Structures are given as structure tokens and as C-alpha cells.
Amino acid sequence: QYYMAFNRYLDHNSQVSFNLGRTDMGENQSVQQQVKSFWLGYKTQLDKAVFLDMSVGLAKIDNAGFVSGKGQTNKFANAGVRWTY
């Protein structure tokens, strides 16, 4: 698995990121699956100990379901609130 992120702080409370990922699966199987993905992320502090995290992205799957030649593209988005104590 490989992962790379480029982060930019907008101010002392907010951050945007551009992320790249690659995961190779099934090395011991006759067909290997590879997932390449990229996503944009945003994090901001809402309160002293409360944060909002969001991301939206795209994943391309080669040999989806470990079926040779089957490609698939997935879109994803998420948002969450977290707090620290």
C-alpha cells in the first residue's frame, strides 16, 4: 500500500489536502486486484475541541472482484465530526 498527501493550511483552524493512494491485493492469487484512488480533504476546527472532517474522491479498481480485465470506478464522499477530550 502506498499513500501520499499534500496539505495546505488555510489558517490556524483549517486545512485542505490532496491525497493519492494505491493498494495492491491478492499477491498469492492468480489474479491481483489494484485500487488507485485520489481524494480532496478538508478539516476545520469548529470549537475548542470539536472538528469537522470531510472528503470527496474517486477510486479506480483494476481486476475488480479479482476477475481479470474487470474494471470499476467508485466515487466516495464522507463527513464527520470528532471531538477530543
mmCIF file of N, CA, C and O in Angstrom:
data_model
loop_
_atom_site.group_PDB
_atom_site.id
_atom_site.type_symbol
_atom_site.label_atom_id
_atom_site.label_comp_id
_atom_site.label_asym_id
_atom_site.label_seq_id
_atom_site.Cartn_x
_atom_site.Cartn_y
_atom_site.Cartn_z
ATOM 1 N N GLN A 1 0.849 -1.167 0.000
ATOM 2 C CA GLN A 1 0.000 0.000 0.000
ATOM 3 C C GLN A 1 0.892 1.226 0.000
ATOM 4 O O GLN A 1 1.887 1.294 0.721
ATOM 5 N N TYR A 2 0.537 2.210 -0.839
ATOM 6 C CA TYR A 2 1.266 3.462 -0.951
ATOM 7 C C TYR A 2 0.292 4.611 -0.720
ATOM 8 O O TYR A 2 -0.864 4.537 -1.118
ATOM 9 N N TYR A 3 0.795 5.671 -0.099
ATOM 10 C CA TYR A 3 -0.060 6.813 0.220
ATOM 11 C C TYR A 3 0.777 8.082 0.185
ATOM 12 O O TYR A 3 1.909 8.103 0.672
ATOM 13 N N MET A 4 0.204 9.145 -0.406
ATOM 14 C CA MET A 4 0.883 10.432 -0.441
ATOM 15 C C MET A 4 -0.156 11.531 -0.222
ATOM 16 O O MET A 4 -1.274 11.443 -0.743
ATOM 17 N N ALA A 5 0.210 12.539 0.538
ATOM 18 C CA ALA A 5 -0.706 13.654 0.809
ATOM 19 C C ALA A 5 0.029 14.978 0.682
ATOM 20 O O ALA A 5 1.188 15.099 1.086
ATOM 21 N N PHE A 6 -0.666 15.936 0.102
ATOM 22 C CA PHE A 6 -0.183 17.308 0.021
ATOM 23 C C PHE A 6 -1.174 18.158 0.802
ATOM 24 O O PHE A 6 -2.359 18.196 0.476
ATOM 25 N N ASN A 7 -0.694 18.813 1.849
ATOM 26 C CA ASN A 7 -1.562 19.588 2.738
ATOM 27 C C ASN A 7 -1.278 21.074 2.615
ATOM 28 O O ASN A 7 -0.132 21.489 2.420
ATOM 29 N N ARG A 8 -2.334 21.839 2.782
ATOM 30 C CA ARG A 8 -2.205 23.302 2.791
ATOM 31 C C ARG A 8 -3.065 23.839 3.915
ATOM 32 O O ARG A 8 -4.267 23.572 3.973
ATOM 33 N N TYR A 9 -2.439 24.552 4.826
ATOM 34 C CA TYR A 9 -3.172 25.166 5.920
ATOM 35 C C TYR A 9 -3.722 26.501 5.444
ATOM 36 O O TYR A 9 -2.977 27.355 4.967
ATOM 37 N N LEU A 10 -5.031 26.675 5.543
ATOM 38 C CA LEU A 10 -5.669 27.915 5.115
ATOM 39 C C LEU A 10 -5.541 28.994 6.180
ATOM 40 O O LEU A 10 -5.383 30.165 5.877
ATOM 41 N N ASP A 11 -5.644 28.595 7.420
ATOM 42 C CA ASP A 11 -5.426 29.458 8.577
ATOM 43 C C ASP A 11 -5.098 28.530 9.738
ATOM 44 O O ASP A 11 -4.865 27.338 9.532
ATOM 45 N N HIS A 12 -5.077 29.030 10.943
ATOM 46 C CA HIS A 12 -4.692 28.170 12.066
ATOM 47 C C HIS A 12 -5.772 27.156 12.444
ATOM 48 O O HIS A 12 -5.533 26.267 13.249
ATOM 49 N N ASN A 13 -6.970 27.234 11.830
ATOM 50 C CA ASN A 13 -8.053 26.306 12.152
ATOM 51 C C ASN A 13 -8.465 25.392 10.998
ATOM 52 O O ASN A 13 -9.227 24.467 11.206
ATOM 53 N N SER A 14 -8.000 25.644 9.772
ATOM 54 C CA SER A 14 -8.499 24.905 8.605
ATOM 55 C C SER A 14 -7.354 24.380 7.744
ATOM 56 O O SER A 14 -6.302 25.005 7.634
ATOM 57 N N GLN A 15 -7.623 23.230 7.099
ATOM 58 C CA GLN A 15 -6.619 22.591 6.262
ATOM 59 C C GLN A 15 -7.302 21.895 5.083
ATOM 60 O O GLN A 15 -8.353 21.280 5.244
ATOM 61 N N VAL A 16 -6.721 22.008 3.894
ATOM 62 C CA VAL A 16 -7.171 21.243 2.737
ATOM 63 C C VAL A 16 -6.034 20.292 2.357
ATOM 64 O O VAL A 16 -4.861 20.569 2.630
ATOM 65 N N SER A 17 -6.405 19.165 1.730
ATOM 66 C CA SER A 17 -5.385 18.209 1.329
ATOM 67 C C SER A 17 -5.765 17.538 0.016
ATOM 68 O O SER A 17 -6.944 17.388 -0.310
ATOM 69 N N PHE A 18 -4.749 17.171 -0.741
ATOM 70 C CA PHE A 18 -4.893 16.373 -1.954
ATOM 71 C C PHE A 18 -4.172 15.073 -1.664
ATOM 72 O O PHE A 18 -2.994 15.074 -1.309
ATOM 73 N N ASN A 19 -4.881 13.952 -1.775
ATOM 74 C CA ASN A 19 -4.350 12.663 -1.371
ATOM 75 C C ASN A 19 -4.349 11.675 -2.533
ATOM 76 O O ASN A 19 -5.293 11.638 -3.329
ATOM 77 N N LEU A 20 -3.303 10.868 -2.605
ATOM 78 C CA LEU A 20 -3.179 9.807 -3.598
ATOM 79 C C LEU A 20 -2.922 8.498 -2.869
ATOM 80 O O LEU A 20 -2.173 8.467 -1.887
ATOM 81 N N GLY A 21 -3.526 7.418 -3.359
ATOM 82 C CA GLY A 21 -3.312 6.125 -2.737
ATOM 83 C C GLY A 21 -3.302 5.008 -3.760
ATOM 84 O O GLY A 21 -3.915 5.105 -4.821
ATOM 85 N N ARG A 22 -2.580 3.953 -3.459
ATOM 86 C CA ARG A 22 -2.575 2.750 -4.288
ATOM 87 C C ARG A 22 -2.457 1.547 -3.372
ATOM 88 O O ARG A 22 -1.608 1.511 -2.472
ATOM 89 N N THR A 23 -3.319 0.567 -3.599
ATOM 90 C CA THR A 23 -3.309 -0.662 -2.815
ATOM 91 C C THR A 23 -3.293 -1.844 -3.767
ATOM 92 O O THR A 23 -4.126 -1.933 -4.670
ATOM 93 N N ASP A 24 -2.345 -2.748 -3.579
ATOM 94 C CA ASP A 24 -2.265 -3.988 -4.341
ATOM 95 C C ASP A 24 -2.754 -5.122 -3.456
ATOM 96 O O ASP A 24 -2.305 -5.252 -2.311
ATOM 97 N N MET A 25 -3.658 -5.944 -3.985
ATOM 98 C CA MET A 25 -4.236 -7.031 -3.195
ATOM 99 C C MET A 25 -4.158 -8.351 -3.950
ATOM 100 O O MET A 25 -4.165 -8.370 -5.176
ATOM 101 N N GLY A 26 -4.125 -9.431 -3.220
ATOM 102 C CA GLY A 26 -4.169 -10.760 -3.807
ATOM 103 C C GLY A 26 -2.864 -11.215 -4.412
ATOM 104 O O GLY A 26 -2.862 -11.880 -5.445
ATOM 105 N N GLU A 27 -1.760 -10.898 -3.780
ATOM 106 C CA GLU A 27 -0.459 -11.274 -4.333
ATOM 107 C C GLU A 27 -0.299 -12.778 -4.489
ATOM 108 O O GLU A 27 0.440 -13.239 -5.349
ATOM 109 N N ASN A 28 -0.974 -13.556 -3.669
ATOM 110 C CA ASN A 28 -0.871 -15.011 -3.731
ATOM 111 C C ASN A 28 -1.962 -15.646 -4.588
ATOM 112 O O ASN A 28 -2.069 -16.868 -4.633
ATOM 113 N N GLN A 29 -2.766 -14.842 -5.251
ATOM 114 C CA GLN A 29 -3.840 -15.362 -6.090
ATOM 115 C C GLN A 29 -3.452 -15.272 -7.559
ATOM 116 O O GLN A 29 -2.533 -14.555 -7.932
ATOM 117 N N SER A 30 -4.187 -15.975 -8.407
ATOM 118 C CA SER A 30 -3.870 -15.970 -9.836
ATOM 119 C C SER A 30 -4.171 -14.619 -10.486
ATOM 120 O O SER A 30 -3.560 -14.264 -11.489
ATOM 121 N N VAL A 31 -5.126 -13.871 -9.940
ATOM 122 C CA VAL A 31 -5.458 -12.532 -10.433
ATOM 123 C C VAL A 31 -5.282 -11.550 -9.278
ATOM 124 O O VAL A 31 -5.833 -11.759 -8.201
ATOM 125 N N GLN A 32 -4.490 -10.512 -9.503
ATOM 126 C CA GLN A 32 -4.277 -9.491 -8.479
ATOM 127 C C GLN A 32 -5.209 -8.302 -8.744
ATOM 128 O O GLN A 32 -5.500 -7.980 -9.880
ATOM 129 N N GLN A 33 -5.639 -7.689 -7.682
ATOM 130 C CA GLN A 33 -6.507 -6.511 -7.766
ATOM 131 C C GLN A 33 -5.710 -5.291 -7.328
ATOM 132 O O GLN A 33 -4.947 -5.357 -6.366
ATOM 133 N N GLN A 34 -5.901 -4.183 -8.037
ATOM 134 C CA GLN A 34 -5.202 -2.954 -7.689
ATOM 135 C C GLN A 34 -6.218 -1.821 -7.600
ATOM 136 O O GLN A 34 -7.061 -1.677 -8.484
ATOM 137 N N VAL A 35 -6.134 -1.040 -6.526
ATOM 138 C CA VAL A 35 -7.015 0.102 -6.318
ATOM 139 C C VAL A 35 -6.150 1.364 -6.321
ATOM 140 O O VAL A 35 -5.226 1.486 -5.517
ATOM 141 N N LYS A 36 -6.460 2.276 -7.244
ATOM 142 C CA LYS A 36 -5.799 3.578 -7.286
ATOM 143 C C LYS A 36 -6.849 4.615 -6.938
ATOM 144 O O LYS A 36 -7.950 4.592 -7.491
ATOM 145 N N SER A 37 -6.530 5.525 -6.019
ATOM 146 C CA SER A 37 -7.531 6.488 -5.587
ATOM 147 C C SER A 37 -6.908 7.861 -5.366
ATOM 148 O O SER A 37 -5.716 7.991 -5.134
ATOM 149 N N PHE A 38 -7.773 8.855 -5.472
ATOM 150 C CA PHE A 38 -7.383 10.203 -5.088
ATOM 151 C C PHE A 38 -8.594 10.868 -4.446
ATOM 152 O O PHE A 38 -9.737 10.538 -4.740
ATOM 153 N N TRP A 39 -8.332 11.763 -3.521
ATOM 154 C CA TRP A 39 -9.415 12.473 -2.856
ATOM 155 C C TRP A 39 -8.933 13.808 -2.318
ATOM 156 O O TRP A 39 -7.756 14.018 -2.090
ATOM 157 N N LEU A 40 -9.898 14.693 -2.209
ATOM 158 C CA LEU A 40 -9.667 16.005 -1.616
ATOM 159 C C LEU A 40 -10.231 15.979 -0.207
ATOM 160 O O LEU A 40 -11.327 15.454 0.015
ATOM 161 N N GLY A 41 -9.515 16.531 0.716
ATOM 162 C CA GLY A 41 -9.971 16.560 2.100
ATOM 163 C C GLY A 41 -10.016 17.977 2.640
ATOM 164 O O GLY A 41 -9.300 18.870 2.162
ATOM 165 N N TYR A 42 -10.860 18.171 3.616
ATOM 166 C CA TYR A 42 -10.966 19.462 4.293
ATOM 167 C C TYR A 42 -11.200 19.204 5.772
ATOM 168 O O TYR A 42 -12.029 18.371 6.145
ATOM 169 N N LYS A 43 -10.444 19.878 6.609
ATOM 170 C CA LYS A 43 -10.589 19.768 8.063
ATOM 171 C C LYS A 43 -10.651 21.175 8.635
ATOM 172 O O LYS A 43 -9.903 22.050 8.215
ATOM 173 N N THR A 44 -11.540 21.352 9.606
ATOM 174 C CA THR A 44 -11.607 22.651 10.268
ATOM 175 C C THR A 44 -11.996 22.463 11.728
ATOM 176 O O THR A 44 -12.657 21.477 12.085
ATOM 177 N N GLN A 45 -11.579 23.377 12.539
ATOM 178 C CA GLN A 45 -11.909 23.350 13.963
ATOM 179 C C GLN A 45 -13.161 24.183 14.181
ATOM 180 O O GLN A 45 -13.202 25.368 13.872
ATOM 181 N N LEU A 46 -14.202 23.533 14.695
ATOM 182 C CA LEU A 46 -15.471 24.213 14.935
ATOM 183 C C LEU A 46 -15.528 24.883 16.302
ATOM 184 O O LEU A 46 -16.160 25.919 16.468
ATOM 185 N N ASP A 47 -14.888 24.245 17.268
ATOM 186 C CA ASP A 47 -14.868 24.747 18.643
ATOM 187 C C ASP A 47 -13.542 24.316 19.251
ATOM 188 O O ASP A 47 -12.731 23.663 18.578
ATOM 189 N N LYS A 48 -13.324 24.629 20.497
ATOM 190 C CA LYS A 48 -12.051 24.331 21.135
ATOM 191 C C LYS A 48 -11.633 22.870 20.968
ATOM 192 O O LYS A 48 -10.479 22.577 20.697
ATOM 193 N N ALA A 49 -12.568 21.935 21.071
ATOM 194 C CA ALA A 49 -12.242 20.514 20.977
ATOM 195 C C ALA A 49 -13.115 19.773 19.966
ATOM 196 O O ALA A 49 -13.211 18.559 20.001
ATOM 197 N N VAL A 50 -13.747 20.490 19.047
ATOM 198 C CA VAL A 50 -14.650 19.876 18.059
ATOM 199 C C VAL A 50 -14.145 20.197 16.654
ATOM 200 O O VAL A 50 -13.850 21.357 16.344
ATOM 201 N N PHE A 51 -14.066 19.170 15.812
ATOM 202 C CA PHE A 51 -13.516 19.303 14.477
ATOM 203 C C PHE A 51 -14.467 18.714 13.437
ATOM 204 O O PHE A 51 -15.168 17.737 13.708
ATOM 205 N N LEU A 52 -14.467 19.281 12.242
ATOM 206 C CA LEU A 52 -15.232 18.769 11.109
ATOM 207 C C LEU A 52 -14.242 18.256 10.072
ATOM 208 O O LEU A 52 -13.324 18.977 9.671
ATOM 209 N N ASP A 53 -14.416 17.006 9.646
ATOM 210 C CA ASP A 53 -13.573 16.383 8.622
ATOM 211 C C ASP A 53 -14.461 15.988 7.448
ATOM 212 O O ASP A 53 -15.505 15.348 7.637
ATOM 213 N N MET A 54 -14.051 16.349 6.221
ATOM 214 C CA MET A 54 -14.814 15.998 5.026
ATOM 215 C C MET A 54 -13.855 15.573 3.921
ATOM 216 O O MET A 54 -12.715 16.042 3.870
ATOM 217 N N SER A 55 -14.324 14.688 3.038
ATOM 218 C CA SER A 55 -13.531 14.318 1.871
ATOM 219 C C SER A 55 -14.446 13.864 0.743
ATOM 220 O O SER A 55 -15.579 13.420 0.966
ATOM 221 N N VAL A 56 -13.941 13.999 -0.468
ATOM 222 C CA VAL A 56 -14.635 13.538 -1.664
ATOM 223 C C VAL A 56 -13.560 13.017 -2.618
ATOM 224 O O VAL A 56 -12.473 13.586 -2.712
ATOM 225 N N GLY A 57 -13.851 11.878 -3.277
ATOM 226 C CA GLY A 57 -12.816 11.305 -4.119
ATOM 227 C C GLY A 57 -13.314 10.281 -5.112
ATOM 228 O O GLY A 57 -14.519 10.051 -5.268
ATOM 229 N N LEU A 58 -12.339 9.644 -5.746
ATOM 230 C CA LEU A 58 -12.591 8.691 -6.810
ATOM 231 C C LEU A 58 -11.599 7.541 -6.666
ATOM 232 O O LEU A 58 -10.422 7.774 -6.364
ATOM 233 N N ALA A 59 -12.069 6.314 -6.877
ATOM 234 C CA ALA A 59 -11.209 5.134 -6.823
ATOM 235 C C ALA A 59 -11.407 4.317 -8.091
ATOM 236 O O ALA A 59 -12.535 4.051 -8.497
ATOM 237 N N LYS A 60 -10.307 3.918 -8.709
ATOM 238 C CA LYS A 60 -10.336 3.067 -9.909
ATOM 239 C C LYS A 60 -9.803 1.700 -9.512
ATOM 240 O O LYS A 60 -8.712 1.594 -8.948
ATOM 241 N N ILE A 61 -10.593 0.672 -9.805
ATOM 242 C CA ILE A 61 -10.233 -0.694 -9.420
ATOM 243 C C ILE A 61 -9.935 -1.495 -10.679
ATOM 244 O O ILE A 61 -10.785 -1.618 -11.562
ATOM 245 N N ASP A 62 -8.724 -2.041 -10.763
ATOM 246 C CA ASP A 62 -8.362 -2.945 -11.844
ATOM 247 C C ASP A 62 -8.567 -4.377 -11.360
ATOM 248 O O ASP A 62 -8.208 -4.713 -10.223
ATOM 249 N N ASN A 63 -9.138 -5.227 -12.209
ATOM 250 C CA ASN A 63 -9.449 -6.613 -11.857
ATOM 251 C C ASN A 63 -10.379 -6.672 -10.646
ATOM 252 O O ASN A 63 -10.146 -7.411 -9.694
ATOM 253 N N ALA A 64 -11.442 -5.872 -10.700
ATOM 254 C CA ALA A 64 -12.404 -5.788 -9.592
ATOM 255 C C ALA A 64 -12.959 -7.165 -9.261
ATOM 256 O O ALA A 64 -13.293 -7.944 -10.143
ATOM 257 N N GLY A 65 -13.056 -7.446 -7.977
ATOM 258 C CA GLY A 65 -13.542 -8.746 -7.524
ATOM 259 C C GLY A 65 -12.600 -9.874 -7.897
ATOM 260 O O GLY A 65 -13.008 -11.031 -7.949
ATOM 261 N N PHE A 66 -11.342 -9.541 -8.189
ATOM 262 C CA PHE A 66 -10.319 -10.496 -8.620
ATOM 263 C C PHE A 66 -10.710 -11.210 -9.908
ATOM 264 O O PHE A 66 -10.363 -12.356 -10.133
ATOM 265 N N VAL A 67 -11.458 -10.496 -10.772
ATOM 266 C CA VAL A 67 -11.839 -11.007 -12.094
ATOM 267 C C VAL A 67 -10.966 -10.288 -13.115
ATOM 268 O O VAL A 67 -11.014 -9.064 -13.230
ATOM 269 N N SER A 68 -10.193 -11.045 -13.858
ATOM 270 C CA SER A 68 -9.249 -10.480 -14.817
ATOM 271 C C SER A 68 -9.962 -9.607 -15.848
ATOM 272 O O SER A 68 -10.957 -10.009 -16.443
ATOM 273 N N GLY A 69 -9.458 -8.391 -16.030
ATOM 274 C CA GLY A 69 -9.985 -7.481 -17.024
ATOM 275 C C GLY A 69 -11.211 -6.689 -16.601
ATOM 276 O O GLY A 69 -11.678 -5.840 -17.345
ATOM 277 N N LYS A 70 -11.756 -6.969 -15.428
ATOM 278 C CA LYS A 70 -12.948 -6.252 -14.965
ATOM 279 C C LYS A 70 -12.521 -4.968 -14.253
ATOM 280 O O LYS A 70 -11.859 -5.007 -13.223
ATOM 281 N N GLY A 71 -12.908 -3.834 -14.818
ATOM 282 C CA GLY A 71 -12.587 -2.551 -14.211
ATOM 283 C C GLY A 71 -13.811 -1.953 -13.545
ATOM 284 O O GLY A 71 -14.947 -2.244 -13.917
ATOM 285 N N GLN A 72 -13.567 -1.137 -12.567
ATOM 286 C CA GLN A 72 -14.656 -0.492 -11.842
ATOM 287 C C GLN A 72 -14.169 0.859 -11.334
ATOM 288 O O GLN A 72 -13.014 1.007 -10.957
ATOM 289 N N THR A 73 -15.062 1.839 -11.330
ATOM 290 C CA THR A 73 -14.745 3.158 -10.782
ATOM 291 C C THR A 73 -15.785 3.507 -9.728
ATOM 292 O O THR A 73 -16.978 3.377 -9.971
ATOM 293 N N ASN A 74 -15.330 3.899 -8.572
ATOM 294 C CA ASN A 74 -16.216 4.264 -7.466
ATOM 295 C C ASN A 74 -15.979 5.708 -7.057
ATOM 296 O O ASN A 74 -14.832 6.165 -7.015
ATOM 297 N N LYS A 75 -17.056 6.396 -6.745
ATOM 298 C CA LYS A 75 -16.987 7.750 -6.189
ATOM 299 C C LYS A 75 -17.318 7.645 -4.704
ATOM 300 O O LYS A 75 -18.141 6.815 -4.314
ATOM 301 N N PHE A 76 -16.690 8.483 -3.903
ATOM 302 C CA PHE A 76 -16.994 8.436 -2.476
ATOM 303 C C PHE A 76 -16.929 9.830 -1.861
ATOM 304 O O PHE A 76 -16.255 10.719 -2.365
ATOM 305 N N ALA A 77 -17.669 9.990 -0.804
ATOM 306 C CA ALA A 77 -17.692 11.234 -0.037
ATOM 307 C C ALA A 77 -17.996 10.883 1.409
ATOM 308 O O ALA A 77 -18.718 9.914 1.678
ATOM 309 N N ASN A 78 -17.436 11.625 2.333
ATOM 310 C CA ASN A 78 -17.765 11.418 3.741
ATOM 311 C C ASN A 78 -17.590 12.714 4.506
ATOM 312 O O ASN A 78 -16.924 13.646 4.065
ATOM 313 N N ALA A 79 -18.226 12.767 5.626
ATOM 314 C CA ALA A 79 -18.125 13.894 6.541
ATOM 315 C C ALA A 79 -18.281 13.357 7.959
ATOM 316 O O ALA A 79 -19.023 12.408 8.173
ATOM 317 N N GLY A 80 -17.564 13.954 8.862
ATOM 318 C CA GLY A 80 -17.672 13.514 10.245
ATOM 319 C C GLY A 80 -17.278 14.623 11.209
ATOM 320 O O GLY A 80 -16.514 15.521 10.863
ATOM 321 N N VAL A 81 -17.826 14.537 12.371
ATOM 322 C CA VAL A 81 -17.489 15.451 13.455
ATOM 323 C C VAL A 81 -16.761 14.650 14.514
ATOM 324 O O VAL A 81 -17.182 13.568 14.883
ATOM 325 N N ARG A 82 -15.645 15.161 14.971
ATOM 326 C CA ARG A 82 -14.902 14.470 16.039
ATOM 327 C C ARG A 82 -14.560 15.466 17.133
ATOM 328 O O ARG A 82 -14.495 16.668 16.898
ATOM 329 N N TRP A 83 -14.420 14.936 18.300
ATOM 330 C CA TRP A 83 -14.058 15.789 19.419
ATOM 331 C C TRP A 83 -12.942 15.121 20.195
ATOM 332 O O TRP A 83 -12.820 13.911 20.206
ATOM 333 N N THR A 84 -12.144 15.944 20.802
ATOM 334 C CA THR A 84 -11.054 15.467 21.648
ATOM 335 C C THR A 84 -11.333 15.894 23.076
ATOM 336 O O THR A 84 -11.999 16.895 23.323
ATOM 337 N N TYR A 85 -10.820 15.144 23.991
ATOM 338 C CA TYR A 85 -11.016 15.488 25.405
ATOM 339 C C TYR A 85 -9.774 15.172 26.200
ATOM 340 O O TYR A 85 -8.887 14.507 25.761
#
